[in-house]
Amino acid sequence: MADRLAEILNAKKMDNKKLFLPYLTFGYPNIPIFLDLLKICQDQGVDAIEIGIPHSDPIADGPILQQSSYHALKNGVTPKMIPEVLSSVQFKIPLIAMTYGNIVYHYGIERFGKDYQQAGFQGLIVADFPLETLPMLDDLKEMLSVIILASTNTSIERLQKIGHESRGFVYIVSGKGITGKTNIDFEKIKPVITELRKTTTIPLLIGFGVNSPEMARELAVIADGVIVGSAVVGFIAQHSDDPELISKFAGYLSQYRQVLD
């Protein structure tokens, strides 16, 4: 399958744009507001949206994303509900599912790929699947670009394999720990990016701990863009009862977009 996600993101990169991918938890704080937030993301010029599938044991997620996931599950969100809801909504920008292996496995790997592709998803991140387990996803690779995570502790040999195998983009984890981590060591990230650029032309994006527009701008100097998760969901949580959430969210996203353009 042609790597359509990489093609779209590379085209934006060729325009000298740094890529901005916010993360939203599906169904948080509720489905109608979530859909409004998705539309605002598109209106504010984000390049793609990472959508977290709520999970009862999100081991890679920090407290903010965990709470949003638990809240969505309490509201009755299921993995099968997600493509059903999004199939009726048209978005012009790529959607990327972020999940865990047991969700994809229990859903049915090929069926997951078909359902999510038809709902507008172009990429998939399986947070707890290391490189060696990727063959398990072969049945959906014709439908979704499987994005692989790399980190500052990844060996050179492994980075080379990730560069060859990842599709869509390479997700560079800023450091050890869970999402929302704030201690980012720029000097450790730079060699990772240098090594990956030797083996791939797809975008290299940094996530985990990107908690302000200023930090996003600094990281975008060394990478092709950023993924902002806990900070975005934290903003939504902080304003979830505010009748002006939607307009405030638009202003919040615009701060990131402005520093990355």
mmCIF file of C-alpha atoms in Angstrom:
data_model
loop_
_atom_site.group_PDB
_atom_site.id
_atom_site.type_symbol
_atom_site.label_atom_id
_atom_site.label_comp_id
_atom_site.label_asym_id
_atom_site.label_seq_id
_atom_site.Cartn_x
_atom_site.Cartn_y
_atom_site.Cartn_z
ATOM 1 C CA MET A 1 0.000 0.000 0.000
ATOM 2 C CA ALA A 2 1.212 3.488 -0.773
ATOM 3 C CA ASP A 3 1.988 5.344 2.437
ATOM 4 C CA ARG A 4 -0.707 7.952 1.991
ATOM 5 C CA LEU A 5 -0.239 9.370 5.487
ATOM 6 C CA ALA A 6 3.465 10.020 4.881
ATOM 7 C CA GLU A 7 2.642 11.571 1.502
ATOM 8 C CA ILE A 8 0.201 14.020 3.087
ATOM 9 C CA LEU A 9 2.517 14.973 5.936
ATOM 10 C CA ASN A 10 5.577 15.228 3.698
ATOM 11 C CA ALA A 11 3.673 17.561 1.367
ATOM 12 C CA LYS A 12 2.977 19.861 4.308
ATOM 13 C CA LYS A 13 6.609 19.597 5.374
ATOM 14 C CA MET A 14 7.742 20.613 1.883
ATOM 15 C CA ASP A 15 5.886 23.892 2.397
ATOM 16 C CA ASN A 16 8.391 24.625 5.188
ATOM 17 C CA LYS A 17 5.705 23.964 7.764
ATOM 18 C CA LYS A 18 6.373 22.250 11.043
ATOM 19 C CA LEU A 19 3.751 19.627 11.742
ATOM 20 C CA PHE A 20 1.297 19.971 14.617
ATOM 21 C CA LEU A 21 -0.645 16.918 15.752
ATOM 22 C CA PRO A 22 -2.885 17.310 18.815
ATOM 23 C CA TYR A 23 -4.178 14.300 20.706
ATOM 24 C CA LEU A 24 -7.795 13.873 21.766
ATOM 25 C CA THR A 25 -9.366 11.024 23.717
ATOM 26 C CA PHE A 26 -12.399 9.763 21.818
ATOM 27 C CA GLY A 27 -15.617 10.675 23.586
ATOM 28 C CA TYR A 28 -14.051 13.042 26.103
ATOM 29 C CA PRO A 29 -15.634 14.958 27.739
ATOM 30 C CA ASN A 30 -18.625 13.569 25.801
ATOM 31 C CA ILE A 31 -19.198 12.585 22.185
ATOM 32 C CA PRO A 32 -20.973 15.763 20.944
ATOM 33 C CA ILE A 33 -18.305 18.043 22.420
ATOM 34 C CA PHE A 34 -15.552 15.715 21.213
ATOM 35 C CA LEU A 35 -16.866 16.050 17.653
ATOM 36 C CA ASP A 36 -16.950 19.832 18.038
ATOM 37 C CA LEU A 37 -13.330 19.731 19.230
ATOM 38 C CA LEU A 38 -12.351 17.655 16.196
ATOM 39 C CA LYS A 39 -13.881 20.254 13.905
ATOM 40 C CA ILE A 40 -12.012 23.040 15.700
ATOM 41 C CA CYS A 41 -8.759 21.121 15.199
ATOM 42 C CA GLN A 42 -9.416 21.039 11.477
ATOM 43 C CA ASP A 43 -10.441 24.702 11.363
ATOM 44 C CA GLN A 44 -7.256 25.724 13.192
ATOM 45 C CA GLY A 45 -5.034 24.062 10.613
ATOM 46 C CA VAL A 46 -3.636 21.078 12.495
ATOM 47 C CA ASP A 47 -1.923 18.592 10.193
ATOM 48 C CA ALA A 48 -3.433 15.399 11.592
ATOM 49 C CA ILE A 49 -5.197 14.332 14.774
ATOM 50 C CA GLU A 50 -4.178 11.490 17.050
ATOM 51 C CA ILE A 51 -7.278 9.944 18.612
ATOM 52 C CA GLY A 52 -6.850 7.825 21.705
ATOM 53 C CA ILE A 53 -9.086 4.781 22.014
ATOM 54 C CA PRO A 54 -10.186 4.659 25.668
ATOM 55 C CA HIS A 55 -8.594 1.767 27.549
ATOM 56 C CA SER A 56 -9.020 0.490 31.098
ATOM 57 C CA ASP A 57 -5.266 0.064 31.628
ATOM 58 C CA PRO A 58 -3.451 2.679 29.512
ATOM 59 C CA ILE A 59 0.086 1.880 30.682
ATOM 60 C CA ALA A 60 1.843 4.483 28.508
ATOM 61 C CA ASP A 61 -0.477 7.303 29.537
ATOM 62 C CA GLY A 62 0.043 9.803 32.320
ATOM 63 C CA PRO A 63 -2.656 10.826 34.826
ATOM 64 C CA ILE A 64 -4.383 13.352 32.559
ATOM 65 C CA LEU A 65 -4.873 10.940 29.666
ATOM 66 C CA GLN A 66 -5.763 8.114 32.046
ATOM 67 C CA GLN A 67 -8.548 10.165 33.594
ATOM 68 C CA SER A 68 -9.916 11.158 30.192
ATOM 69 C CA SER A 69 -9.892 7.506 29.161
ATOM 70 C CA TYR A 70 -11.702 6.365 32.307
ATOM 71 C CA HIS A 71 -14.254 9.153 31.865
ATOM 72 C CA ALA A 72 -14.973 8.093 28.268
ATOM 73 C CA LEU A 73 -15.304 4.431 29.270
ATOM 74 C CA LYS A 74 -17.712 5.411 32.020
ATOM 75 C CA ASN A 75 -19.777 7.161 29.349
ATOM 76 C CA GLY A 76 -20.001 3.901 27.411
ATOM 77 C CA VAL A 77 -17.370 4.402 24.699
ATOM 78 C CA THR A 78 -16.194 1.183 23.025
ATOM 79 C CA PRO A 79 -13.653 0.572 20.230
ATOM 80 C CA LYS A 80 -16.463 -0.463 17.863
ATOM 81 C CA MET A 81 -18.398 2.725 18.560
ATOM 82 C CA ILE A 82 -15.562 4.913 17.266
ATOM 83 C CA PRO A 83 -15.737 4.047 13.535
ATOM 84 C CA GLU A 84 -19.528 3.997 13.731
ATOM 85 C CA VAL A 85 -19.604 7.585 14.991
ATOM 86 C CA LEU A 86 -16.824 8.941 12.778
ATOM 87 C CA SER A 87 -18.102 7.279 9.590
ATOM 88 C CA SER A 88 -20.944 9.796 9.557
ATOM 89 C CA VAL A 89 -18.575 12.763 9.849
ATOM 90 C CA GLN A 90 -16.288 13.959 7.076
ATOM 91 C CA PHE A 91 -12.848 15.286 7.988
ATOM 92 C CA LYS A 92 -10.293 16.522 5.496
ATOM 93 C CA ILE A 93 -7.259 15.837 7.659
ATOM 94 C CA PRO A 94 -5.801 12.438 8.579
ATOM 95 C CA LEU A 95 -6.914 10.667 11.732
ATOM 96 C CA ILE A 96 -4.486 8.431 13.612
ATOM 97 C CA ALA A 97 -5.682 5.856 16.138
ATOM 98 C CA MET A 98 -3.607 5.395 19.274
ATOM 99 C CA THR A 99 -4.329 2.207 21.182
ATOM 100 C CA TYR A 100 -2.981 -0.957 22.788
ATOM 101 C CA GLY A 101 -2.464 -4.396 21.315
ATOM 102 C CA ASN A 102 -5.225 -6.215 23.161
ATOM 103 C CA ILE A 103 -7.848 -3.824 21.790
ATOM 104 C CA VAL A 104 -6.793 -4.466 18.187
ATOM 105 C CA TYR A 105 -6.495 -8.208 18.820
ATOM 106 C CA HIS A 106 -9.927 -8.581 20.430
ATOM 107 C CA TYR A 107 -11.536 -6.397 17.785
ATOM 108 C CA GLY A 108 -10.061 -8.592 15.050
ATOM 109 C CA ILE A 109 -6.943 -7.264 13.346
ATOM 110 C CA GLU A 110 -8.201 -7.195 9.763
ATOM 111 C CA ARG A 111 -11.650 -5.993 10.777
ATOM 112 C CA PHE A 112 -10.088 -3.213 12.850
ATOM 113 C CA GLY A 113 -8.126 -2.063 9.811
ATOM 114 C CA LYS A 114 -11.168 -2.087 7.533
ATOM 115 C CA ASP A 115 -13.530 -0.377 9.967
ATOM 116 C CA TYR A 116 -11.106 2.335 10.984
ATOM 117 C CA GLN A 117 -9.937 3.004 7.435
ATOM 118 C CA GLN A 118 -13.539 3.424 6.288
ATOM 119 C CA ALA A 119 -14.097 5.869 9.164
ATOM 120 C CA GLY A 120 -11.298 8.144 7.941
ATOM 121 C CA PHE A 121 -8.288 6.825 9.836
ATOM 122 C CA GLN A 122 -5.010 6.623 7.959
ATOM 123 C CA GLY A 123 -2.581 5.696 10.722
ATOM 124 C CA LEU A 124 -2.269 3.463 13.763
ATOM 125 C CA ILE A 125 -0.042 3.592 16.845
ATOM 126 C CA VAL A 126 -0.010 0.513 19.092
ATOM 127 C CA ALA A 127 1.759 1.841 22.168
ATOM 128 C CA ASP A 128 2.703 -1.501 23.715
ATOM 129 C CA PHE A 129 3.777 -3.293 20.516
ATOM 130 C CA PRO A 130 7.557 -3.344 20.062
ATOM 131 C CA LEU A 131 9.176 -3.726 16.658
ATOM 132 C CA GLU A 132 9.282 -7.527 16.898
ATOM 133 C CA THR A 133 5.512 -7.849 17.208
ATOM 134 C CA LEU A 134 4.676 -5.805 14.118
ATOM 135 C CA PRO A 135 4.168 -8.885 11.897
ATOM 136 C CA MET A 136 1.024 -9.503 13.973
ATOM 137 C CA LEU A 137 -0.442 -6.419 12.288
ATOM 138 C CA ASP A 138 0.265 -7.549 8.725
ATOM 139 C CA ASP A 139 -3.460 -8.041 8.053
ATOM 140 C CA LEU A 140 -4.148 -4.326 8.452
ATOM 141 C CA LYS A 141 -1.011 -2.777 6.960
ATOM 142 C CA GLU A 142 -2.749 -2.459 3.588
ATOM 143 C CA MET A 143 -5.332 -0.241 5.252
ATOM 144 C CA LEU A 144 -3.500 1.776 7.915
ATOM 145 C CA SER A 145 0.032 3.139 8.177
ATOM 146 C CA VAL A 146 1.562 1.529 11.262
ATOM 147 C CA ILE A 147 3.612 4.122 13.145
ATOM 148 C CA ILE A 148 6.512 2.951 15.309
ATOM 149 C CA LEU A 149 7.857 4.598 18.439
ATOM 150 C CA ALA A 150 11.538 5.360 18.985
ATOM 151 C CA SER A 151 13.186 6.831 22.060
ATOM 152 C CA THR A 152 16.428 8.290 23.331
ATOM 153 C CA ASN A 153 17.331 4.826 24.664
ATOM 154 C CA THR A 154 16.840 3.029 21.344
ATOM 155 C CA SER A 155 20.024 1.477 19.942
ATOM 156 C CA ILE A 156 21.432 2.590 16.581
ATOM 157 C CA GLU A 157 20.698 -0.815 15.058
ATOM 158 C CA ARG A 158 17.111 -0.657 16.246
ATOM 159 C CA LEU A 159 16.685 2.929 15.034
ATOM 160 C CA GLN A 160 17.747 1.775 11.578
ATOM 161 C CA LYS A 161 15.072 -0.935 11.631
ATOM 162 C CA ILE A 162 12.448 1.528 12.851
ATOM 163 C CA GLY A 163 13.387 3.924 10.063
ATOM 164 C CA HIS A 164 12.867 1.177 7.501
ATOM 165 C CA GLU A 165 9.657 -0.232 8.997
ATOM 166 C CA SER A 166 7.655 2.749 10.267
ATOM 167 C CA ARG A 167 4.985 4.240 8.030
ATOM 168 C CA GLY A 168 3.316 7.646 8.210
ATOM 169 C CA PHE A 169 5.927 9.079 10.532
ATOM 170 C CA VAL A 170 8.274 8.013 13.303
ATOM 171 C CA TYR A 171 7.013 8.888 16.778
ATOM 172 C CA ILE A 172 10.005 9.952 18.875
ATOM 173 C CA VAL A 173 9.343 9.625 22.598
ATOM 174 C CA SER A 174 11.110 12.532 24.281
ATOM 175 C CA GLY A 175 12.407 10.508 27.220
ATOM 176 C CA LYS A 176 11.639 7.782 29.735
ATOM 177 C CA GLY A 177 8.248 7.497 31.350
ATOM 178 C CA ILE A 178 4.624 8.144 30.556
ATOM 179 C CA THR A 179 2.843 10.877 28.649
ATOM 180 C CA GLY A 180 2.892 14.290 30.246
ATOM 181 C CA LYS A 181 6.554 13.941 31.211
ATOM 182 C CA THR A 182 8.207 17.356 31.185
ATOM 183 C CA ASN A 183 11.970 16.767 31.515
ATOM 184 C CA ILE A 184 13.049 16.704 27.881
ATOM 185 C CA ASP A 185 16.751 16.329 27.100
ATOM 186 C CA PHE A 186 17.304 17.969 23.721
ATOM 187 C CA GLU A 187 20.873 16.711 23.485
ATOM 188 C CA LYS A 188 19.715 13.095 23.729
ATOM 189 C CA ILE A 189 17.015 13.572 21.098
ATOM 190 C CA LYS A 190 19.316 15.055 18.449
ATOM 191 C CA PRO A 191 21.350 11.843 17.800
ATOM 192 C CA VAL A 192 18.103 9.877 17.456
ATOM 193 C CA ILE A 193 16.908 12.254 14.750
ATOM 194 C CA THR A 194 20.287 12.215 12.998
ATOM 195 C CA GLU A 195 20.288 8.415 12.865
ATOM 196 C CA LEU A 196 16.684 8.144 11.670
ATOM 197 C CA ARG A 197 17.286 10.636 8.870
ATOM 198 C CA LYS A 198 19.859 8.213 7.442
ATOM 199 C CA THR A 199 17.221 5.539 6.890
ATOM 200 C CA THR A 200 13.893 7.268 6.209
ATOM 201 C CA THR A 201 12.354 10.283 4.526
ATOM 202 C CA ILE A 202 9.067 10.189 6.431
ATOM 203 C CA PRO A 203 8.462 12.893 9.065
ATOM 204 C CA LEU A 204 10.061 12.627 12.499
ATOM 205 C CA LEU A 205 7.730 13.899 15.215
ATOM 206 C CA ILE A 206 8.400 14.342 18.925
ATOM 207 C CA GLY A 207 5.815 13.605 21.596
ATOM 208 C CA PHE A 208 5.511 12.983 25.365
ATOM 209 C CA GLY A 209 5.969 16.068 27.524
ATOM 210 C CA VAL A 210 5.373 18.754 24.883
ATOM 211 C CA ASN A 211 3.463 21.014 27.234
ATOM 212 C CA SER A 212 3.638 24.538 25.809
ATOM 213 C CA PRO A 213 3.846 26.406 22.498
ATOM 214 C CA GLU A 214 7.346 27.537 23.459
ATOM 215 C CA MET A 215 8.534 23.978 23.970
ATOM 216 C CA ALA A 216 6.870 22.929 20.717
ATOM 217 C CA ARG A 217 8.763 25.641 18.862
ATOM 218 C CA GLU A 218 12.097 24.554 20.382
ATOM 219 C CA LEU A 219 11.544 20.897 19.518
ATOM 220 C CA ALA A 220 10.414 21.722 15.994
ATOM 221 C CA VAL A 221 13.848 23.201 15.328
ATOM 222 C CA ILE A 222 15.369 19.714 15.495
ATOM 223 C CA ALA A 223 12.391 17.635 14.281
ATOM 224 C CA ASP A 224 9.634 17.893 11.686
ATOM 225 C CA GLY A 225 6.957 18.668 14.221
ATOM 226 C CA VAL A 226 5.326 17.738 17.507
ATOM 227 C CA ILE A 227 2.509 15.715 19.005
ATOM 228 C CA VAL A 228 0.779 17.409 21.932
ATOM 229 C CA GLY A 229 -1.320 15.140 24.118
ATOM 230 C CA SER A 230 -1.537 15.696 27.858
ATOM 231 C CA ALA A 231 -1.400 19.481 27.528
ATOM 232 C CA VAL A 232 -4.305 19.488 25.051
ATOM 233 C CA VAL A 233 -6.452 17.059 27.030
ATOM 234 C CA GLY A 234 -5.550 18.905 30.228
ATOM 235 C CA PHE A 235 -6.818 22.145 28.708
ATOM 236 C CA ILE A 236 -10.085 20.429 27.784
ATOM 237 C CA ALA A 237 -10.408 18.996 31.300
ATOM 238 C CA GLN A 238 -9.779 22.396 32.850
ATOM 239 C CA HIS A 239 -12.538 23.985 30.752
ATOM 240 C CA SER A 240 -14.907 21.024 30.364
ATOM 241 C CA ASP A 241 -17.730 22.798 32.213
ATOM 242 C CA ASP A 242 -17.094 26.150 30.549
ATOM 243 C CA PRO A 243 -19.770 27.118 27.983
ATOM 244 C CA GLU A 244 -16.991 28.865 26.053
ATOM 245 C CA LEU A 245 -14.821 25.731 25.824
ATOM 246 C CA ILE A 246 -15.009 25.541 22.030
ATOM 247 C CA SER A 247 -13.938 29.124 21.383
ATOM 248 C CA LYS A 248 -11.226 28.941 24.041
ATOM 249 C CA PHE A 249 -9.955 25.678 22.551
ATOM 250 C CA ALA A 250 -9.650 27.347 19.154
ATOM 251 C CA GLY A 251 -7.532 30.076 20.693
ATOM 252 C CA TYR A 252 -5.417 27.524 22.527
ATOM 253 C CA LEU A 253 -4.639 25.559 19.356
ATOM 254 C CA SER A 254 -3.858 28.728 17.436
ATOM 255 C CA GLN A 255 -0.986 29.438 19.836
ATOM 256 C CA TYR A 256 0.705 26.208 18.755
ATOM 257 C CA ARG A 257 -0.092 26.725 15.093
ATOM 258 C CA GLN A 258 1.377 30.226 15.118
ATOM 259 C CA VAL A 259 4.728 29.202 16.607
ATOM 260 C CA LEU A 260 5.048 26.264 14.189
ATOM 261 C CA ASP A 261 4.295 28.193 10.976
#
